[in-house]
PDB file of C-alpha atoms in Angstrom:
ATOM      1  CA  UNK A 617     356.605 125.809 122.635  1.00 57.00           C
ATOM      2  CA  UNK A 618     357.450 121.688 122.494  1.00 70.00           C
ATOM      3  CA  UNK A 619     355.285 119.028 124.290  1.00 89.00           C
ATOM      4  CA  UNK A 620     357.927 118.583 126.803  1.00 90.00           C
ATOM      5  CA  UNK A 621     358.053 121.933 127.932  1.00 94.00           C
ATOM      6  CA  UNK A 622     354.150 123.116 127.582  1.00 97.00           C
ATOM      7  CA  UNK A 623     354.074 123.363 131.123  1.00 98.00           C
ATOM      8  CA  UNK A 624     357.368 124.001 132.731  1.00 97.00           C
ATOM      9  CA  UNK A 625     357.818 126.117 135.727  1.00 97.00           C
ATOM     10  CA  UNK A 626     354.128 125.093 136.713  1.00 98.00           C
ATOM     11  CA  UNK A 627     353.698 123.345 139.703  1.00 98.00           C
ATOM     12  CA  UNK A 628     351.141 120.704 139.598  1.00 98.00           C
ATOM     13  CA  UNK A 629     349.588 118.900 142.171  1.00 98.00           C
ATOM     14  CA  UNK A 630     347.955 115.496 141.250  1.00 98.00           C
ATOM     15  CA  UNK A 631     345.738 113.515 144.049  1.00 98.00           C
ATOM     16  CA  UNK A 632     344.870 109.837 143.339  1.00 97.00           C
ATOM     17  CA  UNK A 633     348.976 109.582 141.676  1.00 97.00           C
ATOM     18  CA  UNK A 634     348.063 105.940 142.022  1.00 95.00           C
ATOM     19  CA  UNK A 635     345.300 104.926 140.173  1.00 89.00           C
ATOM     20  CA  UNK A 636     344.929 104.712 136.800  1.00 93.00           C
ATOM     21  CA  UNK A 637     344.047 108.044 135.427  1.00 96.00           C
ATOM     22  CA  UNK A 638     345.991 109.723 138.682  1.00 97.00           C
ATOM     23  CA  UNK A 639     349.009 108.328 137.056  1.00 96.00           C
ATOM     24  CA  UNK A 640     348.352 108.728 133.654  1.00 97.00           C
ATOM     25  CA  UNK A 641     347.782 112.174 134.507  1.00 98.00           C
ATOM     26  CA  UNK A 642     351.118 112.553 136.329  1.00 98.00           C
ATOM     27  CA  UNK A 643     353.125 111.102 133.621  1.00 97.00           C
ATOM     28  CA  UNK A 644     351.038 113.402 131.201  1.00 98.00           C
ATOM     29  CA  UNK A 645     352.527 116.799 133.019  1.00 98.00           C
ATOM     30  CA  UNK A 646     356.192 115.183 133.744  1.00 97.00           C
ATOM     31  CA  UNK A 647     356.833 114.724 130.001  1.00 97.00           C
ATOM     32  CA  UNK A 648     355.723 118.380 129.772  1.00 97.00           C
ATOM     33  CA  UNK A 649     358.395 119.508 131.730  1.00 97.00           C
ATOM     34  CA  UNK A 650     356.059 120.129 135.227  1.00 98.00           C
ATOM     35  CA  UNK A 651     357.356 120.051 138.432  1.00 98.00           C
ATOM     36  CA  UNK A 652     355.279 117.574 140.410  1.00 98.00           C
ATOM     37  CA  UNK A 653     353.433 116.928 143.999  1.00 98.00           C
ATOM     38  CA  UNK A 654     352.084 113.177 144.163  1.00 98.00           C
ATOM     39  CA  UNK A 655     349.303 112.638 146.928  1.00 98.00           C
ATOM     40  CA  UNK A 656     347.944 109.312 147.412  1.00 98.00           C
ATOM     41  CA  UNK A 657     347.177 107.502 150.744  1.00 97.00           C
ATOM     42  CA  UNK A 658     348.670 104.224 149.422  1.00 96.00           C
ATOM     43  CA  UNK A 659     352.657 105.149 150.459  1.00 95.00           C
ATOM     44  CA  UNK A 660     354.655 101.838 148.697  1.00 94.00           C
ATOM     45  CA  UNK A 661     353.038 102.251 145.619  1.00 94.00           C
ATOM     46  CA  UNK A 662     353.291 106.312 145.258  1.00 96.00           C
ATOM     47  CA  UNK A 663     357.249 105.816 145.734  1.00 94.00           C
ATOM     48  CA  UNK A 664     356.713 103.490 142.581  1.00 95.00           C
ATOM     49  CA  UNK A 665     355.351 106.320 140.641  1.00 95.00           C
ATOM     50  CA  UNK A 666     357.597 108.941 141.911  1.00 95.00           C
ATOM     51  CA  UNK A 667     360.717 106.900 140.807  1.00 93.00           C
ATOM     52  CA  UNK A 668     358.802 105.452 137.586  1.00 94.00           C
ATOM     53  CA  UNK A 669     358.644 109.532 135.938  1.00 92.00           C
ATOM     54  CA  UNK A 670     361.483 110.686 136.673  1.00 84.00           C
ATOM     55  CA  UNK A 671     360.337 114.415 135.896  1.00 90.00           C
ATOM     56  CA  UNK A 672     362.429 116.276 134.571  1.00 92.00           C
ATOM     57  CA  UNK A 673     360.697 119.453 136.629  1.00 96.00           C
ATOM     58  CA  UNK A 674     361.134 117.142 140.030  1.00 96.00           C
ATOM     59  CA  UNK A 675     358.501 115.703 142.052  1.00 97.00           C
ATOM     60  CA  UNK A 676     357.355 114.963 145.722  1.00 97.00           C
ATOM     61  CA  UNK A 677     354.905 112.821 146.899  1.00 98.00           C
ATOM     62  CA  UNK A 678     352.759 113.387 150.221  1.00 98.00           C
ATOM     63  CA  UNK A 679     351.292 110.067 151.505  1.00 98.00           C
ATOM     64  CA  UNK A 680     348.138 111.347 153.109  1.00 98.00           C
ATOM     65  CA  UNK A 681     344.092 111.155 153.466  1.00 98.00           C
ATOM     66  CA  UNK A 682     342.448 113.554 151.315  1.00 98.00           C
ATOM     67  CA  UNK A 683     338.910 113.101 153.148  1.00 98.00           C
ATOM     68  CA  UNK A 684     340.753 114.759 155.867  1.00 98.00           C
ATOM     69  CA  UNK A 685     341.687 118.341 156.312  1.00 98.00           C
ATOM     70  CA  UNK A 686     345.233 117.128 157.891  1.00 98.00           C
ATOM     71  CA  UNK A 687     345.608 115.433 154.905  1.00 98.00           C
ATOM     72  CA  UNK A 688     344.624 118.460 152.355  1.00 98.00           C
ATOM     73  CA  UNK A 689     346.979 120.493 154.319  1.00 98.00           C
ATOM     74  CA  UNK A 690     349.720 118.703 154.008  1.00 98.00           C
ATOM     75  CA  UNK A 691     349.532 118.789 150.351  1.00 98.00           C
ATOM     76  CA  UNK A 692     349.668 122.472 149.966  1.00 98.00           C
ATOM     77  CA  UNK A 693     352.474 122.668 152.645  1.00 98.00           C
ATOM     78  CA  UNK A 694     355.000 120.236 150.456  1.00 98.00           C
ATOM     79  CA  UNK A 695     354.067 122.052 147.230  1.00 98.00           C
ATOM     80  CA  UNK A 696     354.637 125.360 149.203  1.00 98.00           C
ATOM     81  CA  UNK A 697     357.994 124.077 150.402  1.00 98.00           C
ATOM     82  CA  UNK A 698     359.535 121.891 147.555  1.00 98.00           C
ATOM     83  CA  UNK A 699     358.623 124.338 144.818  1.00 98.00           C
ATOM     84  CA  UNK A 700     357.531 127.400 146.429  1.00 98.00           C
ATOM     85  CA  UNK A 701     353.653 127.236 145.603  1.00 98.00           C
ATOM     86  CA  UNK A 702     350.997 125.727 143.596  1.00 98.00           C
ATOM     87  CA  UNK A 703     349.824 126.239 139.701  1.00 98.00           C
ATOM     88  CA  UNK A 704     347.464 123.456 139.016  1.00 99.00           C
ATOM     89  CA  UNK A 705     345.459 121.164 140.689  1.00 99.00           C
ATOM     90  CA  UNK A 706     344.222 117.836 139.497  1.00 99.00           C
ATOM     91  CA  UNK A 707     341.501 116.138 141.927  1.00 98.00           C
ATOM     92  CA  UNK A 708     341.675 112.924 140.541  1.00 98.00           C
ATOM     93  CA  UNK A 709     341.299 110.888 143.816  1.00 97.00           C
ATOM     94  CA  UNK A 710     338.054 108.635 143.676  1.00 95.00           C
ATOM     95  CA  UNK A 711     336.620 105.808 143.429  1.00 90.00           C
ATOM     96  CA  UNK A 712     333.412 103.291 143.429  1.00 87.00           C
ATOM     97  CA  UNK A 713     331.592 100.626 144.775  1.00 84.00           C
ATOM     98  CA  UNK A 714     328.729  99.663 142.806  1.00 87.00           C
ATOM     99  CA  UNK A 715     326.041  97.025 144.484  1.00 92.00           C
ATOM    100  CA  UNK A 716     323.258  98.748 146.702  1.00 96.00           C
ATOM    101  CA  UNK A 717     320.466 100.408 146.069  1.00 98.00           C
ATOM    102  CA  UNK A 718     319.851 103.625 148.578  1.00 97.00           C
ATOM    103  CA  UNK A 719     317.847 100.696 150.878  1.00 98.00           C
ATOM    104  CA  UNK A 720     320.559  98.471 150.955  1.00 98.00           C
ATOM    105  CA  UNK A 721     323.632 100.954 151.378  1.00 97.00           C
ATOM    106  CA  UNK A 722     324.174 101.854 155.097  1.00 97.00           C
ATOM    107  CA  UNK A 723     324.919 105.773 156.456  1.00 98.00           C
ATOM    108  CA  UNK A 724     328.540 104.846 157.274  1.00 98.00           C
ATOM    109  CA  UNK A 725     329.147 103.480 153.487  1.00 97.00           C
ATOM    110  CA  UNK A 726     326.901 106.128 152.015  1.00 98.00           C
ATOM    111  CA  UNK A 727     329.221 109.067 153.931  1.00 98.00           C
ATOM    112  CA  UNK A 728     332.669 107.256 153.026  1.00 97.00           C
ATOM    113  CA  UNK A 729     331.587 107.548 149.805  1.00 98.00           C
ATOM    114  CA  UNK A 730     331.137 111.261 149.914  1.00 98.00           C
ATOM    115  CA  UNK A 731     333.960 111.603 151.874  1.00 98.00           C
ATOM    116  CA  UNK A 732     335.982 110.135 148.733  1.00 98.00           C
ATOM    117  CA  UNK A 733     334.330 111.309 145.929  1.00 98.00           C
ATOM    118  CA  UNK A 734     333.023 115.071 146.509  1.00 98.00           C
ATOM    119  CA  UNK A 735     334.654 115.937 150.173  1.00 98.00           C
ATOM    120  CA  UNK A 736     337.959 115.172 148.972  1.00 98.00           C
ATOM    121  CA  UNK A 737     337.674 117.622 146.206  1.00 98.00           C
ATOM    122  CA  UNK A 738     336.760 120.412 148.540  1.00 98.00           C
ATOM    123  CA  UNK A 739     339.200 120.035 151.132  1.00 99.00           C
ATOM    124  CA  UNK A 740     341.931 120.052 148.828  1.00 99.00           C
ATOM    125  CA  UNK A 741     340.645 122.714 146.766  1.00 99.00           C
ATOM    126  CA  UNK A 742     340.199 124.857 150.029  1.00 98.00           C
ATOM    127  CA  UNK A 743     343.910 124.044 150.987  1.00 98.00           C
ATOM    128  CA  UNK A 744     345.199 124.775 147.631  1.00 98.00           C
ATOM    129  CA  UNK A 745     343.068 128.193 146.389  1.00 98.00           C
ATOM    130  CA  UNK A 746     344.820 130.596 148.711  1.00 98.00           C
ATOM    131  CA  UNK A 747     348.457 129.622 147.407  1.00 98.00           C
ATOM    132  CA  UNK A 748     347.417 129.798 143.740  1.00 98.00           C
ATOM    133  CA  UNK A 749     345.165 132.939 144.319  1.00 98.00           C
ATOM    134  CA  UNK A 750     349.276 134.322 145.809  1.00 98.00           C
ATOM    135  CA  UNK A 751     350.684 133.503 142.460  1.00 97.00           C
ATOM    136  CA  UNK A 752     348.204 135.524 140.378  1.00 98.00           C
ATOM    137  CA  UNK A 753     346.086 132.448 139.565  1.00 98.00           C
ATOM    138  CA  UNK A 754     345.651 128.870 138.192  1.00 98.00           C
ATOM    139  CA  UNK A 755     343.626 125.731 137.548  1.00 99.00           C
ATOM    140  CA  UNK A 756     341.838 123.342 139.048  1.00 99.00           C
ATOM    141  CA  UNK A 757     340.797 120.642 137.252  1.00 99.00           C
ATOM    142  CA  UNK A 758     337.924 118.224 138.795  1.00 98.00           C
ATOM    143  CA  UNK A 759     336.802 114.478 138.045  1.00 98.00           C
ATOM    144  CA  UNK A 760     333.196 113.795 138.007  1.00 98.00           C
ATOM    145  CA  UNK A 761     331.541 110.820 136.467  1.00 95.00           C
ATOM    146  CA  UNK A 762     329.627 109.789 133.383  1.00 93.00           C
ATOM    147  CA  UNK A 763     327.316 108.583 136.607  1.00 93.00           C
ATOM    148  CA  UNK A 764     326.896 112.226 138.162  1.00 95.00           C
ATOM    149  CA  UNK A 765     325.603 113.147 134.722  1.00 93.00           C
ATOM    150  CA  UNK A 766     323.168 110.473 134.068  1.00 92.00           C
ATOM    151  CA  UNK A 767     322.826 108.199 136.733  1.00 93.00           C
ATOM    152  CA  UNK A 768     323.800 105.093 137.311  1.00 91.00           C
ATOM    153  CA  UNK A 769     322.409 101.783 138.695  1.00 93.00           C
ATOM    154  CA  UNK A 770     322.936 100.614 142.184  1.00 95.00           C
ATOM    155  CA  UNK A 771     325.107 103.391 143.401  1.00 96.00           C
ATOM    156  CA  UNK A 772     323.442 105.954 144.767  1.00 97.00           C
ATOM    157  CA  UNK A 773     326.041 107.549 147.011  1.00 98.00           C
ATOM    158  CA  UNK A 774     328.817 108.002 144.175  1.00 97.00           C
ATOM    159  CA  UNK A 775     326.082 109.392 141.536  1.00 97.00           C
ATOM    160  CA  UNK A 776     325.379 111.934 144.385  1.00 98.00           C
ATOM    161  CA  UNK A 777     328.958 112.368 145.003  1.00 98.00           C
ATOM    162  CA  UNK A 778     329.775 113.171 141.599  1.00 98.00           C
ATOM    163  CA  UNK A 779     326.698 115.354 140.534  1.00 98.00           C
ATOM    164  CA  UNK A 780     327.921 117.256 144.073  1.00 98.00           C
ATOM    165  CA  UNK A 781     331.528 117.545 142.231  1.00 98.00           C
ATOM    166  CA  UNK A 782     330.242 119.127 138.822  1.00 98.00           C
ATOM    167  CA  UNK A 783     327.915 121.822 141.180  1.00 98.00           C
ATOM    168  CA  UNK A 784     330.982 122.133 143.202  1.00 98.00           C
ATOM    169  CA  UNK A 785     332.998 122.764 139.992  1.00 98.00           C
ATOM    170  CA  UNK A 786     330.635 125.977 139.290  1.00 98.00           C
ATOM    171  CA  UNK A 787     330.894 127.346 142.579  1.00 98.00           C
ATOM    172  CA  UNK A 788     334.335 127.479 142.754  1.00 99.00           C
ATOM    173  CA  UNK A 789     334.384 128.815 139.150  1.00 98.00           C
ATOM    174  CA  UNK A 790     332.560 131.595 140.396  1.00 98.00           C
ATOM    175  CA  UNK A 791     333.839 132.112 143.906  1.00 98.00           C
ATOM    176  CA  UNK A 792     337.861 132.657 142.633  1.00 98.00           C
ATOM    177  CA  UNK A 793     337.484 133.715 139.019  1.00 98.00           C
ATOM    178  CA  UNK A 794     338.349 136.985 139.930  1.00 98.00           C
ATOM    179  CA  UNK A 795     341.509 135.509 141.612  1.00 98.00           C
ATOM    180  CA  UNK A 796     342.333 134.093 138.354  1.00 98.00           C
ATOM    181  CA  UNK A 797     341.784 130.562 138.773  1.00 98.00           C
ATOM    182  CA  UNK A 798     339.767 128.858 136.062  1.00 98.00           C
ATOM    183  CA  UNK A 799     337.958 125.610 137.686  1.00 99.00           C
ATOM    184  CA  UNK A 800     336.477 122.828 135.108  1.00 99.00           C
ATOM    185  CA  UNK A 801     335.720 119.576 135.513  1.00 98.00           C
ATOM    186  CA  UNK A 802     335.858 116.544 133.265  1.00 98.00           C
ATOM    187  CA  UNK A 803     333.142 113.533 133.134  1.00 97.00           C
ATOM    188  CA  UNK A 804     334.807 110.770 132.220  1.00 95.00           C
ATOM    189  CA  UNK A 805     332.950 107.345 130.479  1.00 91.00           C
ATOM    190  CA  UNK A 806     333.786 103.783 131.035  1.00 90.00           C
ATOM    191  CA  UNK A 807     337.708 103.784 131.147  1.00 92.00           C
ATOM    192  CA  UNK A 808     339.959 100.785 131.410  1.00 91.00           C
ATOM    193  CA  UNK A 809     341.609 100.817 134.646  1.00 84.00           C
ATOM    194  CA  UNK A 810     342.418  98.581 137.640  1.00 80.00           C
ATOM    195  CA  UNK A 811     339.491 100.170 139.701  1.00 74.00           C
ATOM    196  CA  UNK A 812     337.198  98.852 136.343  1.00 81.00           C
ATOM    197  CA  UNK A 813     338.700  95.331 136.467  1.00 84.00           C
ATOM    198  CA  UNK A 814     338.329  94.721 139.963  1.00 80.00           C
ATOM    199  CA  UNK A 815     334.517  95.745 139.873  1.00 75.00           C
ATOM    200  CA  UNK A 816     333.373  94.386 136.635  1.00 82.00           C
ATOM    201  CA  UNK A 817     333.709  90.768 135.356  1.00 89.00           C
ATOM    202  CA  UNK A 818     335.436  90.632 131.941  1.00 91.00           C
ATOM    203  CA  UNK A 819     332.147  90.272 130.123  1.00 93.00           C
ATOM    204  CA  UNK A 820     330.285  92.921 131.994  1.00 89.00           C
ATOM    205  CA  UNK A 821     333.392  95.119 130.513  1.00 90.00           C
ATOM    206  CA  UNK A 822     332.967  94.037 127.339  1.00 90.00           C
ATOM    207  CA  UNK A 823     328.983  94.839 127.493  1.00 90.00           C
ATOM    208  CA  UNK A 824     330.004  98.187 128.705  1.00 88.00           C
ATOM    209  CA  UNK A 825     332.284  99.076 126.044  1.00 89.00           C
ATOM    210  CA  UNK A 826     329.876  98.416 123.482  1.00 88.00           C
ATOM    211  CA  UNK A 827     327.559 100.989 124.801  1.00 87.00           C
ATOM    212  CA  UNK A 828     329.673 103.825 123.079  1.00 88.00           C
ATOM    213  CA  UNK A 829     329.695 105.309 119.621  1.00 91.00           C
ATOM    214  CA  UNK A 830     333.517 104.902 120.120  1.00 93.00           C
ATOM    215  CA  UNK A 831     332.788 101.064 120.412  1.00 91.00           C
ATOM    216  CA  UNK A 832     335.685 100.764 122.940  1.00 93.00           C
ATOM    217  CA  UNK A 833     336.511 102.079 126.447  1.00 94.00           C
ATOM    218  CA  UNK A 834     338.625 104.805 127.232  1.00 95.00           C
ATOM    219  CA  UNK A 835     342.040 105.088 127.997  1.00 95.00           C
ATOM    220  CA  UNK A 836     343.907 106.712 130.927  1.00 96.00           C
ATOM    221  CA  UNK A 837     346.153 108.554 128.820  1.00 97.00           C
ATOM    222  CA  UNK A 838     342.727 109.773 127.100  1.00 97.00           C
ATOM    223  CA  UNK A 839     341.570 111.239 130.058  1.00 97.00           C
ATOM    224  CA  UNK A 840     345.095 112.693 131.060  1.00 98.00           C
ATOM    225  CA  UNK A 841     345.131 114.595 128.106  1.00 98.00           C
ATOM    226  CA  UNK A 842     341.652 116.642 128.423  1.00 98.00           C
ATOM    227  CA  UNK A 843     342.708 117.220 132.343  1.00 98.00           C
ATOM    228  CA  UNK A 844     346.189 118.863 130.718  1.00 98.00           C
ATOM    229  CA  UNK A 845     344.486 120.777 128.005  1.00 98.00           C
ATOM    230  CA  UNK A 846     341.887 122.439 130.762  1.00 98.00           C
ATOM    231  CA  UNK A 847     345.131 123.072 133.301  1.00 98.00           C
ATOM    232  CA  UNK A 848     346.843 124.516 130.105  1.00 98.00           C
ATOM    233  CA  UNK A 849     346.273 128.056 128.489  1.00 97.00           C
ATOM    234  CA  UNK A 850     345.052 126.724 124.990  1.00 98.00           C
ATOM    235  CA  UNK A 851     341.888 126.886 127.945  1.00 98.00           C
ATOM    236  CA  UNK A 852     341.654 130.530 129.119  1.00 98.00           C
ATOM    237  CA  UNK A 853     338.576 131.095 127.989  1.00 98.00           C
ATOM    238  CA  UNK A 854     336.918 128.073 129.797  1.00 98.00           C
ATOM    239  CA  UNK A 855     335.400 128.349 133.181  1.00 98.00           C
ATOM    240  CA  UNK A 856     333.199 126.722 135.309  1.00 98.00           C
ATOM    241  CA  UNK A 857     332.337 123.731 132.727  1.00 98.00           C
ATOM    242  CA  UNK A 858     332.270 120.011 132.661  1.00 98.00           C
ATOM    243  CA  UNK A 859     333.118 118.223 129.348  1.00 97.00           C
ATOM    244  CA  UNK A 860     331.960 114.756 129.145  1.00 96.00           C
ATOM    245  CA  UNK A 861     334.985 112.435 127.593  1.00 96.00           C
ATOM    246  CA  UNK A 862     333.099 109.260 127.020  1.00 94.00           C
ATOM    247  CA  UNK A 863     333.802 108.335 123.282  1.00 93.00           C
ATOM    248  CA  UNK A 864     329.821 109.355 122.648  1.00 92.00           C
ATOM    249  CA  UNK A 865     328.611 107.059 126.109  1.00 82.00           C
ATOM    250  CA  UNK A 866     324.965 105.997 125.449  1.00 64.00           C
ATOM    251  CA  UNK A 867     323.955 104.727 129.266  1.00 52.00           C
ATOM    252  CA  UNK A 868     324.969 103.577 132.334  1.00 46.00           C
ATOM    253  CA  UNK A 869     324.559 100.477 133.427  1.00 44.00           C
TER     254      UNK A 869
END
């Protein structure tokens, strides 16, 4: 089987389509011949995507709120109706705000956060399971943090988000294995996107990417590819795990 049709007929559901590894991983499944459902809550730019791929498998988008259930429902009911279910899920949505120590970070900040970064990835997950589990199976694919692994300085509510999305990862692995969806997760290291550049200055990036054995910091397309090789069926075998994809990360800072 080519590249560009590894995955066709596969319906793939990407949250986050706008950030940097959301859209790296939507681009990543459109060249593969996937037919695609775009969720973001940012509605000008997600047209900008749509229209940007092209897929050759077709694509909707679905502006909505993830950290709502209104929102995770909506997602499942556009994949259901464009394409007629759902294959593979990518919870890329996320995001942080580095700053404040547990003292200094309010409850309202400290539950948006969790909201974002681990509530998100349930909801949708919930909305998404039973259509998969109708198909005969699927994957899920979750993004968790270098941070969730380690720790991480001054941001205590997205280290306990994430660590909450690689548990979360297990229990679902267990939960709908026997429905034939494989859940994994991926920890990704410093990468290089717009979320990076707006909170770090350009030397604190630099320190940063010094910190791994790679000497450098990762690419969106980098991580796009180890979400598409756990969605694809070179992965059968794998279940319930999170693979760091850091270029050897050393520490968090």
């Amino acid at each position: 089987m080519s590249d560009a049709s590894q995955f066709a007929g596969k319906v793939v559901v990407v949250t986050g389509s706008c950030g940097g590894i959301g859209a790296a991983t939507a681009a990543h499944f459109a060249a593969r011949g996937a037919s695609l459902v775009l969720a973001d809550i940012d509605g000008e730019r997600l047209a900008e995507v749509a229209a940007a791929l092209a897929a050759p498998g077709g694509s909707t988008t679905v502006r909505c709120d993830v950290t709502q259930a209104e929102g995770a429902e909506a997602i499942a009911a556009a994949a259901c109706q464009q394409f007629g279910g759902i294959d593979i899920l990518a919870n890329v949505v996320g995001g942080s705000r580095p700053g404040k120590t547990a003292l200094e970070l309010t409850p309202e900040e400290w539950g948006a956060l969790l909201d974002f970064n681990l509530t998100s990835v349930f909801l949708v997950s919930r909305a998404v399971i039973p259509h998969m589990a109708a198909r005969g199976g699927g994957a899920i694919v979750n993004i968790a943090s270098g941070a969730g692994v380690r720790g991480m300085q001054r941001n205590p509510a997205y280290v306990a988000a994430k660590g909450g999305v690689i548990a979360l990862t297990r229990a679902l692995a267990m939960d709908h294995a026997a429905s034939g969806i494989r859940v994994n997760c991926i920890s990704p290291g410093p990468v290089l996107t717009p979320l990076m550049e707006r909170n770090r200055t350009p030397d604190e990036i630099a320190l940063i990417a010094q910190q791994s054995i790679s000497a450098r910091l990762g690419r969106p397309e980098e991580l796009a590819s180890a979400i598409a090789f756990l969605a694809s069926d070179a992965a059968s075998y794998i279940q319930g795990q999170t693979i760091e994809v850091d270029g050897g990360f050393a520490t968090l800072v």
